[in-house]
Amino acid sequence: MRDENCIFCKIMEGAIPSRTIYEDEDFKVILDASPASRGHALILPKEHCANIYEISEELLAKAAKLAKKLSAHMKEVLQCDGLNLLQNNGEVAGQTVFHFHMHLIPRYVGMKNNDLLNWTHEEFTAEEQDEICSKLQIKA
Ligand code: 5GP
Ligand code: ZN
């Protein structure tokens, strides 16, 4: 399924060029055009789904498996010192392309964007945390 207004669907069709590092029947993995670090890549499902809410459990599980495989590959080939997996859902969460994707961001000691994911913690009272916790608890 393709969305004709979607940049990543266009990449999938070859209508927009990309640097591909991996491809199988379900995914294409490309280098990010505006990389946060050397080797920053994006796992893209071939099927158009906007976000975590739309992707099937089965496809998400396959994406996670692929992330594991590529993380090991990046560590070996790039000699990176760490790696972030990042997956944004919704504009407020920083999503700019509304076709599900997983960022693989290799991290290097001393790299330019070392504060990439630095956030300061928000204060909640113990009562608020208890309330949030009970609201979120879900049966296995
Ligand atoms: P998001 O902010 O939605 O999680 O991430 C979207 C990512 O897609 C950004 O890091 C951005 O640099 C990348 N991107 C946007 N357009 C293109 C493109 O045409 N080609 C490639 N390779 N990456 C793109
Ligand atoms: Zn798409």
Coordinates of C-alpha atoms and ligand atoms in Angstrom, one line a residue:
M1 CA 0.0 0.0 0.0
R2 CA 1.4 3.4 -1.0
D3 CA 0.5 6.9 -0.2
E4 CA 1.1 9.2 -3.2
N5 CA 1.9 12.2 -1.0
C6 CA 4.4 10.3 1.2
I7 CA 8.2 11.0 0.7
F8 CA 9.2 7.6 2.0
C9 CA 6.7 5.8 -0.4
K10 CA 8.3 7.8 -3.2
I11 CA 11.7 6.6 -2.0
M12 CA 10.4 3.1 -2.0
E13 CA 9.3 3.4 -5.6
G14 CA 12.7 5.0 -6.6
A15 CA 11.0 8.3 -7.5
I16 CA 13.2 10.0 -4.9
P17 CA 16.8 8.7 -4.8
S18 CA 18.3 7.4 -1.6
R19 CA 21.4 5.6 -0.3
T20 CA 20.2 2.1 0.5
I21 CA 22.2 -0.1 2.9
Y22 CA 19.7 -3.0 3.2
E23 CA 16.6 -4.3 1.5
D24 CA 14.3 -7.3 1.9
E25 CA 10.7 -8.0 1.0
D26 CA 9.4 -5.9 3.9
F27 CA 11.9 -3.1 4.5
K28 CA 14.3 -0.7 2.9
V29 CA 17.0 0.8 5.1
I30 CA 18.4 4.1 3.9
L31 CA 20.9 6.7 5.1
D32 CA 19.2 9.7 6.6
A33 CA 19.6 12.7 4.3
S34 CA 20.3 15.0 7.2
P35 CA 22.3 12.7 9.5
A36 CA 22.8 13.3 13.2
S37 CA 25.9 11.2 13.0
R38 CA 28.1 9.1 10.7
G39 CA 25.9 6.2 9.5
H40 CA 22.5 7.5 10.8
A41 CA 20.0 5.2 9.0
L42 CA 16.3 4.8 8.8
I43 CA 14.4 1.5 8.8
L44 CA 11.4 2.0 6.5
P45 CA 8.6 -0.6 6.1
K46 CA 7.7 -1.0 2.4
E47 CA 4.0 -0.9 3.3
H48 CA 2.8 2.6 4.2
C49 CA 1.7 3.0 7.8
A50 CA 1.9 6.3 9.5
N51 CA 3.1 5.4 13.0
I52 CA 3.3 2.9 15.9
Y53 CA -0.5 3.0 16.1
E54 CA -1.0 1.8 12.5
I55 CA 1.9 -0.6 12.0
S56 CA 1.0 -4.3 12.6
E57 CA 2.5 -6.1 15.5
E58 CA 4.0 -8.6 13.1
L59 CA 5.8 -6.0 11.0
L60 CA 7.0 -4.1 14.1
A61 CA 8.5 -7.3 15.5
K62 CA 10.3 -7.8 12.2
A63 CA 11.6 -4.2 12.3
A64 CA 12.9 -4.8 15.9
K65 CA 14.7 -7.9 14.7
L66 CA 16.2 -6.0 11.8
A67 CA 17.3 -3.2 14.2
K68 CA 19.1 -5.8 16.3
K69 CA 20.9 -7.1 13.2
L70 CA 21.9 -3.7 11.9
S71 CA 23.0 -2.4 15.3
A72 CA 25.5 -5.3 15.5
H73 CA 26.6 -4.6 11.9
M74 CA 27.1 -0.9 12.5
K75 CA 29.1 -1.6 15.7
E76 CA 31.4 -3.8 13.7
V77 CA 31.7 -1.7 10.5
L78 CA 31.6 1.8 11.9
Q79 CA 33.3 1.0 15.2
C80 CA 30.7 3.3 16.9
D81 CA 30.8 3.5 20.7
G82 CA 27.0 3.3 21.2
L83 CA 23.8 3.6 19.3
N84 CA 20.3 5.1 19.8
L85 CA 17.2 3.6 18.4
L86 CA 14.6 6.4 18.0
Q87 CA 11.1 6.2 16.7
N88 CA 8.9 9.3 16.7
N89 CA 5.1 9.3 16.6
G90 CA 3.2 12.5 16.0
E91 CA 4.3 16.0 15.4
V92 CA 4.6 16.8 19.1
A93 CA 7.0 13.9 19.4
G94 CA 9.2 15.2 16.6
Q95 CA 7.8 13.2 13.7
T96 CA 8.2 15.0 10.5
V97 CA 7.7 12.2 8.0
F98 CA 4.4 10.4 8.6
H99 CA 5.5 7.0 7.3
F100 CA 6.6 4.8 10.2
H101 CA 10.4 4.7 10.6
M102 CA 13.0 3.7 13.1
H103 CA 16.2 5.8 13.4
L104 CA 19.4 4.0 14.0
I105 CA 21.8 6.6 15.2
P106 CA 25.4 5.4 15.8
R107 CA 27.1 7.4 18.7
Y108 CA 30.7 8.2 18.9
V109 CA 32.7 9.5 21.9
G110 CA 33.3 13.2 21.3
M111 CA 30.9 13.5 18.4
K112 CA 29.3 16.9 17.5
N113 CA 25.7 15.9 18.5
N114 CA 26.6 14.2 21.8
D115 CA 23.7 16.0 23.6
L116 CA 21.3 14.8 20.9
L117 CA 18.8 13.3 23.3
N118 CA 19.5 15.4 26.4
W119 CA 16.4 16.4 28.3
T120 CA 16.0 17.7 31.8
H121 CA 13.7 15.9 34.1
E122 CA 10.2 17.1 34.9
E123 CA 9.1 17.2 38.6
F124 CA 6.1 15.1 39.8
T125 CA 5.1 14.6 43.3
A126 CA 4.9 11.0 44.7
E127 CA 1.1 11.3 44.6
E128 CA 1.2 12.3 40.9
Q129 CA 3.6 9.4 40.1
D130 CA 1.3 7.0 42.0
E131 CA -1.7 8.3 40.0
I132 CA 0.2 8.0 36.7
C133 CA 1.4 4.5 37.6
S134 CA -2.1 3.2 38.5
K135 CA -3.5 4.8 35.3
L136 CA -0.9 3.1 33.2
Q137 CA -0.9 -0.4 34.8
I138 CA -2.1 -3.0 32.3
K139 CA -2.5 -6.7 32.5
A140 CA 0.1 -8.9 30.8
Ligands
5GP1 P1 11.3 12.1 12.0 O1 11.6 13.5 12.4 O2 10.0 12.0 11.2 O3 11.4 11.0 13.0 O4 12.5 11.7 10.9 C1 12.4 11.9 9.6 C2 13.8 11.8 9.1 O5 13.8 11.6 7.7 C3 14.7 13.0 9.3 O6 15.8 12.7 10.1 C4 15.1 13.5 7.9 O7 16.4 14.0 7.9 C5 14.8 12.3 7.1 N1 14.4 12.6 5.7 C6 13.4 13.5 5.3 N2 13.3 13.5 4.0 C7 14.3 12.6 3.5 C8 14.6 12.2 2.2 O8 14.1 12.6 1.2 N3 15.6 11.2 2.1 C9 16.3 10.7 3.2 N4 17.2 9.8 3.0 N5 15.9 11.1 4.5 C10 15.0 12.0 4.6
ZN2 ZN 4.5 6.2 2.9

